[in-house]
Coordinates of C-alpha atoms in Angstrom, one line a residue:
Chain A
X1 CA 186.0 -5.3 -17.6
X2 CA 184.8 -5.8 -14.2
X3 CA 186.9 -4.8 -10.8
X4 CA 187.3 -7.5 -8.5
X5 CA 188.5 -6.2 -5.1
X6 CA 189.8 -8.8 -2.3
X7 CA 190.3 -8.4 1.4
X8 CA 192.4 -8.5 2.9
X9 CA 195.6 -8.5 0.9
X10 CA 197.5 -10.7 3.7
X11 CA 196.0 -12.8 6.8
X12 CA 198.1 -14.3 9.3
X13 CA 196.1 -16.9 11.8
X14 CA 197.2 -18.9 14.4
X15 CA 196.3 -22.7 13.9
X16 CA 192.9 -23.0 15.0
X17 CA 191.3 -19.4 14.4
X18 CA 188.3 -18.6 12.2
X19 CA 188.8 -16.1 9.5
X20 CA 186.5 -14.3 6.8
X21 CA 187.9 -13.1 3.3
X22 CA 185.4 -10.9 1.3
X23 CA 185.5 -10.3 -2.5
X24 CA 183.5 -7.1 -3.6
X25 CA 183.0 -6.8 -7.7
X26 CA 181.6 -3.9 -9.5
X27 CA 178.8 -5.4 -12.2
X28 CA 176.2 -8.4 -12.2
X29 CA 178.0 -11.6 -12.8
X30 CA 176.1 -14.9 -13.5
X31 CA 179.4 -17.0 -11.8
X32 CA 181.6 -16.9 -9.2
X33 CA 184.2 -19.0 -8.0
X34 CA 186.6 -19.0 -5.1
X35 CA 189.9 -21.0 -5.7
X36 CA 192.7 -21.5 -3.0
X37 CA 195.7 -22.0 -5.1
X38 CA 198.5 -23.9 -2.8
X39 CA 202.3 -23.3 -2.1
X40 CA 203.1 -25.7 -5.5
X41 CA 201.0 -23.4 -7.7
X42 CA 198.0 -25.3 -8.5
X43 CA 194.8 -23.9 -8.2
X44 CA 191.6 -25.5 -6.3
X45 CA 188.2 -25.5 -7.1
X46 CA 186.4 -24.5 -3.7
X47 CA 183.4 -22.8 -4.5
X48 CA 180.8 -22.3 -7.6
X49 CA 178.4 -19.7 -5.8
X50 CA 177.2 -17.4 -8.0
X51 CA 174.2 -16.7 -5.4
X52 CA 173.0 -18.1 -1.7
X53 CA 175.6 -20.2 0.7
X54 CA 177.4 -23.6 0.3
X55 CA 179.4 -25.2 2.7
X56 CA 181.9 -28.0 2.4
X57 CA 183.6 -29.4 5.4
X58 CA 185.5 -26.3 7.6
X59 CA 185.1 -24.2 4.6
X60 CA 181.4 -21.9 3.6
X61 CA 180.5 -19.0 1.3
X62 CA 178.2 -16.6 1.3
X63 CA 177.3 -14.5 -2.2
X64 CA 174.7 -11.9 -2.0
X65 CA 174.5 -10.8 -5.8
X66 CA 172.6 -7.9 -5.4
X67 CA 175.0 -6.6 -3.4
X68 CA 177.5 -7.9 -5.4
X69 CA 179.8 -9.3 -2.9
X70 CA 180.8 -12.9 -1.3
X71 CA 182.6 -14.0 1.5
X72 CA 184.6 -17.3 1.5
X73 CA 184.7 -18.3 5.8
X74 CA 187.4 -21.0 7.0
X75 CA 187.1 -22.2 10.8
X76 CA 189.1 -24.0 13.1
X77 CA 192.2 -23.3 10.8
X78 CA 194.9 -25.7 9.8
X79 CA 198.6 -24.6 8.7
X80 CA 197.4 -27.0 5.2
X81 CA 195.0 -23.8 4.6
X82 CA 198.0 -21.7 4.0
X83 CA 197.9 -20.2 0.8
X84 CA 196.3 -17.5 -1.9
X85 CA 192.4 -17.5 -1.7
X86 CA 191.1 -15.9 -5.4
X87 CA 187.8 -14.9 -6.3
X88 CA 186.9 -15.0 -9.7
X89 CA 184.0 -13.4 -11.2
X90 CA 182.4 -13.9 -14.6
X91 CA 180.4 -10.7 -15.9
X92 CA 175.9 -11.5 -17.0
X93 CA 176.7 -9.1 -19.8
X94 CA 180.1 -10.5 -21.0
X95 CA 182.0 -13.5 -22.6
X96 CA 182.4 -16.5 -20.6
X97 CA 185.9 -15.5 -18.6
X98 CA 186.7 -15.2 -15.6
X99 CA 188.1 -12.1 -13.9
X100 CA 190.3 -12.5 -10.9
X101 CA 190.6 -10.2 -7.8
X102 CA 194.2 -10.3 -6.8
X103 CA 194.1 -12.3 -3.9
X104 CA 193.9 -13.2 -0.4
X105 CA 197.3 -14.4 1.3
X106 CA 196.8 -16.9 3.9
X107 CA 199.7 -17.9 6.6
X108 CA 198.3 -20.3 9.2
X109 CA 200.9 -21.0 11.6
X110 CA 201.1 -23.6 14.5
Chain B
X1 CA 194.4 -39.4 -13.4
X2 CA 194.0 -35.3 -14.0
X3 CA 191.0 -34.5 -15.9
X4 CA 193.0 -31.3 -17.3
X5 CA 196.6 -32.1 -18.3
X6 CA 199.3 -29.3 -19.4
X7 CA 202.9 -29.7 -20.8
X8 CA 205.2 -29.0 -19.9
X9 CA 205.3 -28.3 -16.7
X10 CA 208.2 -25.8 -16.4
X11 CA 210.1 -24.6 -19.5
X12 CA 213.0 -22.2 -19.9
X13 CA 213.9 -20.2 -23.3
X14 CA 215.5 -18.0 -25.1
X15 CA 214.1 -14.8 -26.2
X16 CA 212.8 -15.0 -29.7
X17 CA 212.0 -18.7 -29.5
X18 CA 208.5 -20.5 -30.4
X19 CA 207.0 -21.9 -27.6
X20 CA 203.9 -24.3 -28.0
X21 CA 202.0 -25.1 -24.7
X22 CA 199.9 -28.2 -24.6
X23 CA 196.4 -28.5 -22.7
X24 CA 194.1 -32.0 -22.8
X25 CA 190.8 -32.7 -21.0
X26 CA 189.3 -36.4 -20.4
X27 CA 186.2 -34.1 -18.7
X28 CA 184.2 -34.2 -21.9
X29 CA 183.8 -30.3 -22.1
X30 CA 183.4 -27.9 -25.2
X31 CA 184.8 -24.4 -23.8
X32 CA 188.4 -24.4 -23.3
X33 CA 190.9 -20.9 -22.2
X34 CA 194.3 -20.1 -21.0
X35 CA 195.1 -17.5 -18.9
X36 CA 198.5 -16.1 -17.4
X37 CA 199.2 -15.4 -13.8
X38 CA 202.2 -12.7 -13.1
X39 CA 203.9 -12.8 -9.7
X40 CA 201.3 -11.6 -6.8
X41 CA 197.9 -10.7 -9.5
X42 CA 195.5 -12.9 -10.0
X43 CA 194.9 -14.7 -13.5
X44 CA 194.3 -12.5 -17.1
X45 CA 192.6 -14.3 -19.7
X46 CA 194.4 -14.6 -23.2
X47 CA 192.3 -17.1 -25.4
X48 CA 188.8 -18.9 -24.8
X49 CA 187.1 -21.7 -27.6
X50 CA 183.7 -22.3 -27.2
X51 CA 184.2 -25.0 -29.6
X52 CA 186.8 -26.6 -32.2
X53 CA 185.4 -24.0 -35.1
X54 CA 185.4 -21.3 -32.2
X55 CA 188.2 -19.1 -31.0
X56 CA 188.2 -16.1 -29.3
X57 CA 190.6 -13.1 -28.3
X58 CA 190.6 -12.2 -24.3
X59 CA 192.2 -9.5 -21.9
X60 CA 196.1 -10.0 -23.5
X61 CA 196.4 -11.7 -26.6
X62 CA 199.3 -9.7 -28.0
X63 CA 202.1 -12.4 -28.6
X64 CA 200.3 -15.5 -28.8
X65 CA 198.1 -17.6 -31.0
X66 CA 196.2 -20.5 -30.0
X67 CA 194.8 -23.7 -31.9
X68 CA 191.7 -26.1 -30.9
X69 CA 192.9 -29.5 -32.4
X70 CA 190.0 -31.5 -30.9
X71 CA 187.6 -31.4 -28.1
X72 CA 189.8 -32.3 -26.1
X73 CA 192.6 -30.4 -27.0
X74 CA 193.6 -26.8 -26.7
X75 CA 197.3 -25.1 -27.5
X76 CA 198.9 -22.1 -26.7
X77 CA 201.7 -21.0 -29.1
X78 CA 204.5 -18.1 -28.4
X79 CA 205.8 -17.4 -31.7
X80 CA 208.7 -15.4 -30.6
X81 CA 208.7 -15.3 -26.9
X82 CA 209.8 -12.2 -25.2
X83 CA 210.9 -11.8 -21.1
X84 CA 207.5 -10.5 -20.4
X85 CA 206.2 -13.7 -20.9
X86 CA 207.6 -15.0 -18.2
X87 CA 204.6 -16.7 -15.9
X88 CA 202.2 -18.7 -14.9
X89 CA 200.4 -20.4 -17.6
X90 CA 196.8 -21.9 -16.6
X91 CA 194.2 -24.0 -19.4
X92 CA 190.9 -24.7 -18.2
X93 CA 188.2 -25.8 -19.3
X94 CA 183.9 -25.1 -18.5
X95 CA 180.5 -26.8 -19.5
X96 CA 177.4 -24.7 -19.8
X97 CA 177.4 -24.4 -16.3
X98 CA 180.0 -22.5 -16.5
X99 CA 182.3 -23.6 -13.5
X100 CA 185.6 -23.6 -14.6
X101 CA 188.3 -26.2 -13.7
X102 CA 192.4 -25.6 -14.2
X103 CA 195.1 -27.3 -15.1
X104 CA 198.3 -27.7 -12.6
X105 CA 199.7 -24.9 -14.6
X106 CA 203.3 -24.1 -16.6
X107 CA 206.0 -22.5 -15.4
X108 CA 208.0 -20.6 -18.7
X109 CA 210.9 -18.3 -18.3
X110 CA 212.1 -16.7 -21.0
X111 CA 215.5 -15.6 -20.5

């Protein structure tokens, strides 16, 4: 498979801060998606950014490809962000799956 | 309403049980997977279908078999669960752009 390597493990911000999580992967992918999956369990589509930068509201990501890594940036914090931030990667020379890092863990705190 | 429904939502068994997980989609896709998510890892893919006459193995098949009833439609069978198989069970479903989209997910413990 591919490796998928998240950082860092655990975050802990104070309400308002900015943060950066980076996801580093080890083969050319064609996708890649960042997911915040919340306190109940459910995943959440943030980001399809297999290349280039998005931004949506207080959240942005960055994927250089060629350098095969992303970062996933959250500003001006909110204790709702709380939560596991995944990257998942899906390999140009494999199936269509995904392949998940292990995870960021976010505590925002007031 | 969800666009990718699972059920149940929580289940507890006994070992050596058969357990059928449900997924449905109203989001009109062909490809269709489950993964599992064990406490503090990120997802492992067991099963994909590209289409109804399409099914694949992924990561960690051992122990379960799948079946693509529809389009729509996309189960995930235990046929004699096992403690290990306590987890997190996620569908979810892709186009050809290939940005997946999950399911709220199913708790199963199997005692």
């Amino acid at each position: 498979g591919i490796q998928v390597e998240q950082s860092p493990p655990d975050l802990i911000l104070q309400e308002g801060a900015n943060s950066t999580l980076r996801c580093n992967f080890s083969d050319s992918v064609n996708n890649l998606q960042w997911f915040h999956q919340n306190p109940w369990g459910q995943l959440i589509n943030l980001f399809y950014i297999p290349s280039g930068t998005k931004q949506n509201g207080r959240l942005s990501a960055t994927t250089v490809a060629t350098e095969r890594y992303s970062l996933l940036y959250i500003s001006s914090s909110q204790t709702t962000d709380s939560g596991v931030y995944f990257c998942a990667v899906e390999r140009s020379s494999g199936a269509n799956n995904l392949f998940f890092g292990t995870g960021t863990r976010l505590t925002v705190i007031p | 309403d969800a666009d990718v429904t699972q059920t149940p939502r929580n289940r507890i068994t006994k070992t050596g049980k058969r357990i059928m997980l449900e997924c449905s989609q109203t989001k009109g896709h062909d490809r269709m997977y489950w993964y599992r998510q064990d406490p503090g890892l990120g997802l492992r893919l067991i099963y994909y279908s590209f289409d109804v006459k399409d099914i694949n193995k992924g990561e960690i098949s051992d122990g379960y078999s799948v079946s693509r009833q529809a389009q729509a439609k996309f189960s995930l069978s235990l046929e004699s669960a096992i403690p290990n198989q306590t987890a997190l069970y996620f569908c979810a479903t892709s186009d050809l752009s290939r940005e997946q989209y999950f399911g709220p997910g199913t708790r199963l413990t199997v005692l």
